[in-house]
Each structure stands twice: as C-alpha cells, then as structure tokens.
Coordinates of C-alpha atoms in Angstrom, one line a residue:
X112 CA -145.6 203.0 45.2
X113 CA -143.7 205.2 47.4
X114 CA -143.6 209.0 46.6
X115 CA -140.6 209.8 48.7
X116 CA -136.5 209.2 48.2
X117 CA -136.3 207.7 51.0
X118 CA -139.1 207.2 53.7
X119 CA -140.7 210.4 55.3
X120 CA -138.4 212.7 52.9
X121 CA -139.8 214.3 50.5
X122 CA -137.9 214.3 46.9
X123 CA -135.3 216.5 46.3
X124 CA -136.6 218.4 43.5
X125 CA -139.3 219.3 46.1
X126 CA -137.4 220.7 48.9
X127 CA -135.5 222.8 46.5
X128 CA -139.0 224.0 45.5
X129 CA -140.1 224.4 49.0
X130 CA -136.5 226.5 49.3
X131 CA -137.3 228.8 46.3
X132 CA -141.0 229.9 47.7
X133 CA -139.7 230.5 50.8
X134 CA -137.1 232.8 49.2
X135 CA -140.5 234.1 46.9
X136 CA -141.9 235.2 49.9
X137 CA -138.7 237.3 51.5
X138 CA -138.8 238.9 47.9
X139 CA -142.0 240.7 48.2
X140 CA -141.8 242.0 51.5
X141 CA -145.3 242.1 52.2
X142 CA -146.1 238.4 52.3
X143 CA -147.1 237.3 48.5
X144 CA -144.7 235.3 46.4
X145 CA -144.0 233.9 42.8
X146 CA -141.7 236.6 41.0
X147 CA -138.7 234.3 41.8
X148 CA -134.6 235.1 41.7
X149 CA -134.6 237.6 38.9
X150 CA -137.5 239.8 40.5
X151 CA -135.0 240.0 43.4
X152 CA -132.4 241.0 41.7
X153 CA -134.4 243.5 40.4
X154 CA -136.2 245.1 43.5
X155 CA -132.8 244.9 45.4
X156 CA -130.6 246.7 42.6
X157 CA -133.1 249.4 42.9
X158 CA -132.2 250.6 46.6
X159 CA -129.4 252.7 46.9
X160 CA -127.2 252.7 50.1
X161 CA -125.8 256.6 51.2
X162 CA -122.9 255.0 52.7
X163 CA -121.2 258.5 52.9
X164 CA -123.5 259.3 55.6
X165 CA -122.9 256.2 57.5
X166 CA -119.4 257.3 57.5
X167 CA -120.1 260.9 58.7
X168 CA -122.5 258.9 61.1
X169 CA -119.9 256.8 62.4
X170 CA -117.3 259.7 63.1
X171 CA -119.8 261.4 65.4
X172 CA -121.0 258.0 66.5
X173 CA -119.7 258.9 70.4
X174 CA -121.9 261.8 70.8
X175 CA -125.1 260.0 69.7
X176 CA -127.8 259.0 72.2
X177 CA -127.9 256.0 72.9
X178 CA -130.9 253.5 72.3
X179 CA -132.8 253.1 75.3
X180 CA -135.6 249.5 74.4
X181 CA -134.2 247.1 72.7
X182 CA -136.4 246.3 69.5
X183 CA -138.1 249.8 69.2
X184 CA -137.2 251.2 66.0
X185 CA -136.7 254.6 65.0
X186 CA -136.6 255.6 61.0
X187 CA -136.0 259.3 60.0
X188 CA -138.2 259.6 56.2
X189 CA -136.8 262.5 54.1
X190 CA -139.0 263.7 51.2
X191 CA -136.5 265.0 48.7
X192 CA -137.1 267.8 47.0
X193 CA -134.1 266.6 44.1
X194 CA -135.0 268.1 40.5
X195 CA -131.9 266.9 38.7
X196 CA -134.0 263.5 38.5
X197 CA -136.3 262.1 35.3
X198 CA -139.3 263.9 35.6
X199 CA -138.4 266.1 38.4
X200 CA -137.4 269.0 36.1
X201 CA -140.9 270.5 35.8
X202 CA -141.2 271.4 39.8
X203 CA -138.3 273.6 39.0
X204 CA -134.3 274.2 38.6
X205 CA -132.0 272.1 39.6
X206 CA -129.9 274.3 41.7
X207 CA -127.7 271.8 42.6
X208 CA -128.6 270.9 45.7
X209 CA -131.6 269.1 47.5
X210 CA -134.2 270.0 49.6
X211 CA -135.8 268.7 52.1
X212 CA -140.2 269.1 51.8
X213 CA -141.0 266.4 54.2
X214 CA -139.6 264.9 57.1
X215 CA -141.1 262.3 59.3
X216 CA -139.9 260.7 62.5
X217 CA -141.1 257.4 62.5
X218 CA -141.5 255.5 65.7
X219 CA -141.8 251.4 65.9
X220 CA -143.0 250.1 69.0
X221 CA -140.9 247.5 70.3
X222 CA -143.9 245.0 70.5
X223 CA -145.2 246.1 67.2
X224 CA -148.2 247.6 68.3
X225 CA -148.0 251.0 67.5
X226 CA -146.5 253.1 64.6
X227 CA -146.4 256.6 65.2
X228 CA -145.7 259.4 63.0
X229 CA -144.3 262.5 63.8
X230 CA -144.1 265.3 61.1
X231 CA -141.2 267.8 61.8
X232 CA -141.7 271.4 60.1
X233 CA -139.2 272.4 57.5
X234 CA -139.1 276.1 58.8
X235 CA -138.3 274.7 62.3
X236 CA -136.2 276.6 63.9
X237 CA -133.2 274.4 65.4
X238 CA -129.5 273.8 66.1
X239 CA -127.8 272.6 63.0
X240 CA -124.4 270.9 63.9
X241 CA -121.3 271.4 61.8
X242 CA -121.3 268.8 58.7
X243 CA -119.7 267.8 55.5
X244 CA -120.9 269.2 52.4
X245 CA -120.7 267.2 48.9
X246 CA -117.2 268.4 47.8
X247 CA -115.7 267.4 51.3
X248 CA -115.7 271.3 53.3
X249 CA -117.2 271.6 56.4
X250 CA -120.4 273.5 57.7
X251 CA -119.9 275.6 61.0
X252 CA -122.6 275.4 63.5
X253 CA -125.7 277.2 63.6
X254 CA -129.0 278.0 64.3
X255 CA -131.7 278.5 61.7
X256 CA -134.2 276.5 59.4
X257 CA -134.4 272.4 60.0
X258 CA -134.8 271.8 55.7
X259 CA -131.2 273.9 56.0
X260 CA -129.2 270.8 57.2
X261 CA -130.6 268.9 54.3
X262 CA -129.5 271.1 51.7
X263 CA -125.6 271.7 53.0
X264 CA -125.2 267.8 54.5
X265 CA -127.7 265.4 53.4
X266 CA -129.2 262.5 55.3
X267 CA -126.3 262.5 57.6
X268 CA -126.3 266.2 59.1
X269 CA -130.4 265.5 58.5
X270 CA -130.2 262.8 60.9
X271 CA -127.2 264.7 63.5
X272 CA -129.7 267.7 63.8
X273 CA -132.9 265.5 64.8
X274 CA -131.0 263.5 67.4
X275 CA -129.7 266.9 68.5
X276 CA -133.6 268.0 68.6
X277 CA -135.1 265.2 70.2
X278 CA -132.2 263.0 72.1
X279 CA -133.8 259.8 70.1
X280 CA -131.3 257.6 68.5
X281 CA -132.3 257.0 64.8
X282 CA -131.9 253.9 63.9
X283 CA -132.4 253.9 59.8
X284 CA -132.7 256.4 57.7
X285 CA -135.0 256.8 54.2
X286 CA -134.5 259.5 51.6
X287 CA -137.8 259.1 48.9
X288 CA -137.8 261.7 45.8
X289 CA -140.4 263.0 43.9
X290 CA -140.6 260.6 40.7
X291 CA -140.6 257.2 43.1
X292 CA -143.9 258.9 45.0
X293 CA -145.6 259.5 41.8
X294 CA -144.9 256.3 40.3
X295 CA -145.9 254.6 43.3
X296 CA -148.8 256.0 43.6
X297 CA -149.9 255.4 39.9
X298 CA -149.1 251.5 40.6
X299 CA -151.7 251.2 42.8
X300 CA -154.3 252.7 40.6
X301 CA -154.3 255.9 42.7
X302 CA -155.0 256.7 46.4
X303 CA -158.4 257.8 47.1
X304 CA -158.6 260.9 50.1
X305 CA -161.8 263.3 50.9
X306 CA -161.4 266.9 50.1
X307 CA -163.8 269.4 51.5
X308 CA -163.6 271.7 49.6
X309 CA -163.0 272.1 45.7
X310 CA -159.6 272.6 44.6
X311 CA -158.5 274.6 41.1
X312 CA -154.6 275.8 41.8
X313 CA -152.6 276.4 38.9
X314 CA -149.3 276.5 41.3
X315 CA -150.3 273.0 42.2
X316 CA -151.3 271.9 39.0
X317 CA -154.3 270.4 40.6
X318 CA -158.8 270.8 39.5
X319 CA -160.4 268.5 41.9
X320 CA -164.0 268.2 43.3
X321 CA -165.1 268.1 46.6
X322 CA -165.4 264.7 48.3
X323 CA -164.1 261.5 47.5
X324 CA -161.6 261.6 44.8
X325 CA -158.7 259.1 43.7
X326 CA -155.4 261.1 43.1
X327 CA -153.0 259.6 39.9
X328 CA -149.3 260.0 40.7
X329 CA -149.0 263.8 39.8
X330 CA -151.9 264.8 41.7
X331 CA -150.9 263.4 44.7
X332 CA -147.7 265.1 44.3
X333 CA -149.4 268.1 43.7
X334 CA -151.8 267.6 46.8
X335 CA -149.0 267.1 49.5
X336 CA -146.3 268.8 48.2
X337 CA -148.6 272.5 47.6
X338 CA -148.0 275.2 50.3
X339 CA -149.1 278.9 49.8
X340 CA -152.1 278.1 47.2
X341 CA -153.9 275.5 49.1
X342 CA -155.9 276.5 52.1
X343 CA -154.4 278.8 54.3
X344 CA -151.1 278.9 53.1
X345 CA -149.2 277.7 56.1
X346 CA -146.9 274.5 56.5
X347 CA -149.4 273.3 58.8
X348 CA -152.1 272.4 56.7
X349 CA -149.3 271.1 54.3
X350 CA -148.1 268.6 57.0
X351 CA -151.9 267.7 58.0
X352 CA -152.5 266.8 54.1
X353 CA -149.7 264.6 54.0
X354 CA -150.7 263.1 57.1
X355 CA -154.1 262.5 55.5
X356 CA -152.8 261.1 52.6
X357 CA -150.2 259.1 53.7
X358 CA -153.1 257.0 56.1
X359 CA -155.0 256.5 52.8
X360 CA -152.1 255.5 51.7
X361 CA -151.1 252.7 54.5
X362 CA -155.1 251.6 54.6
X363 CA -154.8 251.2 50.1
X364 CA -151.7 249.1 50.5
X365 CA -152.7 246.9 53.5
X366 CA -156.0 245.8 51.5
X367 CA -156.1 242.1 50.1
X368 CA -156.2 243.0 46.3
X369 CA -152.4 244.8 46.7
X370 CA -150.7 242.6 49.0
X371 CA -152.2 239.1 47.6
X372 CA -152.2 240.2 43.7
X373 CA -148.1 239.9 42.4
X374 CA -149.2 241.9 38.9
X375 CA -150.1 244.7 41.3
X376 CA -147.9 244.4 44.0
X377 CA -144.3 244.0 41.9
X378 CA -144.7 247.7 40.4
X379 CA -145.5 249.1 43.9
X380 CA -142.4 247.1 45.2
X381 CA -140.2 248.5 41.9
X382 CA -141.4 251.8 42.5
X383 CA -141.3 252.3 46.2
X384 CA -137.6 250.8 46.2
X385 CA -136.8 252.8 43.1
X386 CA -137.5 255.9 45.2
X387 CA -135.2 255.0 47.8
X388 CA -131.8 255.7 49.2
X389 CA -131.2 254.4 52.6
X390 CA -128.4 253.5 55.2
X391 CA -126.7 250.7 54.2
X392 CA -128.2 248.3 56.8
X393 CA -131.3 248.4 55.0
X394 CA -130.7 248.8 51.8
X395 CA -131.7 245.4 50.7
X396 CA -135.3 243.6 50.4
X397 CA -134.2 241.0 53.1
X398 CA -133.9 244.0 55.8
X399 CA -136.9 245.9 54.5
X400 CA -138.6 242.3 54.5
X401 CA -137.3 242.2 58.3
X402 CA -138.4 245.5 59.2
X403 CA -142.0 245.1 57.0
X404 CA -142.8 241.5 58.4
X405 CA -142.8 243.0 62.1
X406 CA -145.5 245.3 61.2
X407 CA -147.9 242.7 59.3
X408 CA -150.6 242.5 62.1
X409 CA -150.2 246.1 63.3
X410 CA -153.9 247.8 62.7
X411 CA -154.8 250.7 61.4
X412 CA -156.3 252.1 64.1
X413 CA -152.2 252.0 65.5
X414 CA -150.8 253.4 62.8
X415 CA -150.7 257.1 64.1
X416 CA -149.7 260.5 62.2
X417 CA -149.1 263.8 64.6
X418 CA -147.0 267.0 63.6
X419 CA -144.5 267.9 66.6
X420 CA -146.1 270.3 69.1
X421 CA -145.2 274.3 67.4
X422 CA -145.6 277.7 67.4
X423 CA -144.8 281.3 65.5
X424 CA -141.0 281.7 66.0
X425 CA -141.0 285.3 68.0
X426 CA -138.1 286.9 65.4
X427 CA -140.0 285.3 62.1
X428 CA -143.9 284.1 61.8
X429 CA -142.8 282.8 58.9
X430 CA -140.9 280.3 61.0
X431 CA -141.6 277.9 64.2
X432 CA -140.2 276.5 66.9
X433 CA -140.7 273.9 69.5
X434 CA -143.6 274.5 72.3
X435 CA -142.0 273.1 75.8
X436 CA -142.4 270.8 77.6
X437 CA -144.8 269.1 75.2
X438 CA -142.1 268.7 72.6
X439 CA -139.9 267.3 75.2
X440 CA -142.5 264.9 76.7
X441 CA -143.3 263.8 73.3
X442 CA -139.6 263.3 72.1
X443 CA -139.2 261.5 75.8
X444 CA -141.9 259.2 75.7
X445 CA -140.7 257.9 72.1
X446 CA -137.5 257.2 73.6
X447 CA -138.7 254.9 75.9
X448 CA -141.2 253.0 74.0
X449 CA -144.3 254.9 75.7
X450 CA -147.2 255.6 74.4
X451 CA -149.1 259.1 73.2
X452 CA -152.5 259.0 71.7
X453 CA -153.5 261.3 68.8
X454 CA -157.3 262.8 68.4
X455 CA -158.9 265.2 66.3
X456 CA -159.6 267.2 68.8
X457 CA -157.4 267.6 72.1
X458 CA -158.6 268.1 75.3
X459 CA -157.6 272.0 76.6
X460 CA -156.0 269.7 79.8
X461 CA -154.0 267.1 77.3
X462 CA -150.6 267.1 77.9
X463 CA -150.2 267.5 74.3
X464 CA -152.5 270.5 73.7
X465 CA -150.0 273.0 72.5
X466 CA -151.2 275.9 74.3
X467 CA -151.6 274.1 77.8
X468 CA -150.2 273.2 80.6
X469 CA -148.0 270.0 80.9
X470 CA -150.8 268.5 82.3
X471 CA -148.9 267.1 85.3
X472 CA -146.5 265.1 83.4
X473 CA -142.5 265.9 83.8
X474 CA -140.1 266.2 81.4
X475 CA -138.7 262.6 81.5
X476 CA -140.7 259.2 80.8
X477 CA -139.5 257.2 84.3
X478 CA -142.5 257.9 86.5
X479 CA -144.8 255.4 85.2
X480 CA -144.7 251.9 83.3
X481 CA -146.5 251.6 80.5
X482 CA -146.3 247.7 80.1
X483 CA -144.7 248.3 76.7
X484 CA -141.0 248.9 77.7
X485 CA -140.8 246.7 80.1
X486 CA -139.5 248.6 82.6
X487 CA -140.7 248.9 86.4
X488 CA -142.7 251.5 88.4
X489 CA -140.3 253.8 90.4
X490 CA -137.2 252.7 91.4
X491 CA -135.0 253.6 94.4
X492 CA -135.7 252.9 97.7
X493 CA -138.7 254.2 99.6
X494 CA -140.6 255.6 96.0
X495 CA -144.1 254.7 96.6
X496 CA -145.7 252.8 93.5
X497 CA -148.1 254.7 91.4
X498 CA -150.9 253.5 88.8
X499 CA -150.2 254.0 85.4
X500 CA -151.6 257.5 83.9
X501 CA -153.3 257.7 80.6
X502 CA -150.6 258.7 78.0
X503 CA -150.6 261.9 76.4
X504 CA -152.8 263.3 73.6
X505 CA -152.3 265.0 70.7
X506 CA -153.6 266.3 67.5
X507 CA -153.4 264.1 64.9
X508 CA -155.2 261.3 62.9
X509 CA -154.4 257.5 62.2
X510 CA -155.0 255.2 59.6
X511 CA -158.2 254.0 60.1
X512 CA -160.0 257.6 60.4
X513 CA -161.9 258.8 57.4
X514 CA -161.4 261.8 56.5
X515 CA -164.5 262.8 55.3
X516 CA -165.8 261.1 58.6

C-alpha cells in the first residue's frame, strides 16, 4: 500500500505540517518550536516600532557615516529609565520624560564570530546634535552629558550623538525598560552572578551574601541599576556589574534547558519582546529571528563586554570624557570589522590601557588585515606588506569568565 499521493510526494496534509514547523521554529527565535500561529501573533504584537525616529533618522540620513563591511552589524541598546510604566512607579516620579541608565554599543562581526560590547557612560561628556523633542520643537546643539540626548530626543537624537561620537553607522536600534528586564529575568528562574562581598543597601533594595547567589527580577534590577550605594559609588563599577551580569545572563539563556524547553522559553520570548521598542526594520520576530539565528554558534568565550576607554572630565569629576587615541582606535577598529581583545587585566603597553601610550597603532584601521573584513594589506603602490599585529586589548570580561573565578 502506497503512503504517498502520488509517488515520492509526500501527502498534502503533511507538507502543510512540514510548512507550519518550519514557521514554529522562525517563531521562537532561538531554534525550539511548537507554540504555533497564535504564539506569533503574540510575541510579534508585543515589539513596538519608534518609527518617529526612523523619520528624524532619515532626514539627517546624508550626514550619517556610511557602513564600511557588508554584514557587520551594529545595534545601539538603551536601558530606559521610563517610570510612567506598570511597576516602574516605585524607582521614582514620572517626570515626564525618560532617561537613559544604560547604553551599549553592540558590535556583530560580519562572520559571526565575535560580539562585542561596549558600555558608553551616561555622564559622558559629548556633542549633542540639534533634535526633535516630543511636542515637535527643536533642541539647539550642545555639548554636555551623553543620557542628555535621551531625555530631550529619544532613540533618534540617542543614536545622531553616538554616530557623531564614534563615526560607526548604527544599524538597529533597541530601547529595553525597567519592567521587561525584571520580568525577563524572573522567567528564567533568576540569573545566578558571584558577589564578593556582602551586599545590604536600602537605596538598592537589595540584602545579599557573598558568593554565588541567583538574583529574582527585582534584585537584578536593583544590582545593575544601583550607583552611589554599591561599592565605590562611581558609574564605573555600575557599568562593570552590568557587564557581569549581562554575561551570566547570555551563558543562562544559551544553556539547553532554556533554549530546548517551550514552557520556559515562551515567557522569556514574551518578556524580552514585551520590553522592547525598536526601529521598524526589526520590529518583528522574523528579523529578530534573522539577526538571532546568525549568532547560534557564536561562543561564549566571543561574546565580549568592555566600557569605552575614560577619564575624570577636567571641569567636573563627576563627569568623563573620552581618553585619545584609544577611544578612536577602538571606535575605528569596530568600523571595519577588526578585532580588540578584552582581559581582566591590561598590559601597561596595550593599546587599550587607558593610561598608555597608543601602543604603535594609528588612529585609522587600514594598516593591517585582519582576515575578518576581507580587505587587503596596504594598498597603493610601493607600500611594503606587513604581518598582521595582535589587536588591541582592553579591560573587560566575556561570557564565558566566572566571576568568582
């Protein structure tokens, strides 16, 4: 007896099965399936698209750089400090405006090999371009605080002012509030991180032990959002916790019992795209699935977390600005799809040690190939060809480290 319609086709109740997993697997993202068309519906309703600032982005779109390696991918990620949202309330008044706590550049290597983080200081001290405010006036230039253009233009004067600060196009742009990180965070049972030290801060609402503890939702809030009450005081240590966390945080979702387990992985997925507001070119699960699927046999060990090179700003301590030409290398080695390396510990001769010498590298990233951007060793005639020089290190963590390693 023949199983087929007709012979070597299988029935057509089967293929439309076969269609329908296939479209099961685009809907989580991360490689599981089985939550079918309304799931979907769901996850993709819960992304919301800032097309205003695609439109502020596409009236400046002429003075933008220009992307320099096709298939590298770089993604601006805005921590909002919003407190008009459910459950937001209790970090304080909604002032009607939003803040900006966090802000990462992220950096996808254009073979997929790398991801590298780079935390930018919110009491950076940089040019802030003129940019539309919510009830349609306009901002006049100026120089001051980098969380400033956040608060007076949102993601698209956000995302004017990095490209001004680093000459890298951004390609996509996330905005994540407060209540989408706890809940996320709760869906997968909590995030486990290593704390040296006891913590008891009422400003951060947080009583932990020392050494390996697994943060719920509002501690982990709590943990990378506290400033003045938790170790020094200084954004620095801030930045490094997130960084910390947000590597236990990669290492808990890439594990077999998140991305393989639907009953787990569907609340993460409604969460995390609850929590966002992106450009419009990826607000849907089939781009995130696009952008996500790129990165499924990237390591942890490549998944790299660094805080731009900084210093004291001379008229403030309070605030910082960029230390040259390390920022610069860094920023110019992103653009072209090179690589940096991040340590614990940087060498005093690193090009990235922050109160070193450039180390013999120049401010732009054509001396060398790297074999990443496929590009060639010095052009022009007579330019002798040199061997490759070890990329850049700075301080910083990845994935894979433990910190209580």
């Amino acid at each position: 007896m023949t199983i087929h319609g007709t012979a070597g086709r299988p029935p057509r109740r089967h293929r439309r099965w076969v269609r329908r997993s296939a479209l099961g697997l685009a809907v989580l993202a991360l490689g599981t399936s089985g939550l079918g068309w309304a799931a979907y519906e769901k996850l993709n309703s819960n992304i919301t698209a800032d097309n205003d600032a695609a439109s502020e982005l596409a009236r400046y779109e002429k003075e933008r750089p220009t992307a320099l390696v096709h298939g590298a991918q770089n993604i601006l990620i805005i921590g909002s400090d919003r407190r008009s949202g459910a459950g937001n309330d209790r970090y304080g008044r909604d002032l009607g405006t939003e803040r900006s706590d966090t802000a990462i550049l992220l950096h996808l290597a254009s073979n997929r090999r790398t991801a590298t983080s780079v935390s930018l200081p919110r009491d950076l001290m940089v040019d802030v371009p003129d940019c539309r405010q919510p009830d349609g006036s306009r901002t006049r230039p100026v120089f001051t605080m980098f969380n400033h253009a956040f608060a007076t233009g949102g993601s698209a004067c956000t995302v004017r002012t990095v490209e001004k600060l680093t000459n890298i196009r951004i390609d996509h742009f996330m905005v994540v509030d407060f209540n989408g990180f706890k809940e996320m965070v709760d869906a997968l049972h909590g995030v486990t991180v290593c704390l040296k030290k006891p913590i008891d801060d009422k400003d951060a609402r947080l009583k932990l032990p020392a050494g390996r503890v697994t943060l719920d939702g509002e501690q982990a809030l709590g943990y990378v959002r506290a400033r003045k009450s938790l170790g020094n005081g200084s954004d620095t240590e801030r930045m490094e916790r997130q960084q910390l966390f947000l590597g236990a945080l990669v290492g808990k979702v890439r594990r077999n019992d998140v991305l393989l387990n639907p009953v787990t992985l569907y609340p993460v997925l409604d969460a995390a795209t609850s929590a966002l507001t992106t450009d419009p070119s990826l607000a849907s699960l089939r781009e995130l699935y696009q952008l996500v699927r790129g990165l499924r046999n990237l390591s942890a060990e490549h998944v790299q977390f660094l805080t731009v090179p900084r210093t004291p700003y001379p008229g403030d301590a309070n605030r910082d600005q960029l230390v040259q030409p390390q920022a610069r290398n860094l920023f110019a080695r992103l653009r072209a799809d090179q690589p940096v390396e991040v340590t614990k510990e940087v060498p005093a001769d690193s090009p990235g040690k922050t109160n070193g010498k450039a180390g013999g590298f120049g401010d732009g990233p054509e001396s060398y190939d790297n074999g990443m951007s496929g590009g060639k060793t010095p052009v022009g005639p007579g330019v002798p060809r040199r061997s490759p020089e070890p990329p850049p290190t700075f301080r910083g963590n990845t994935a894979a480290q433990d910190a209580c390693g």
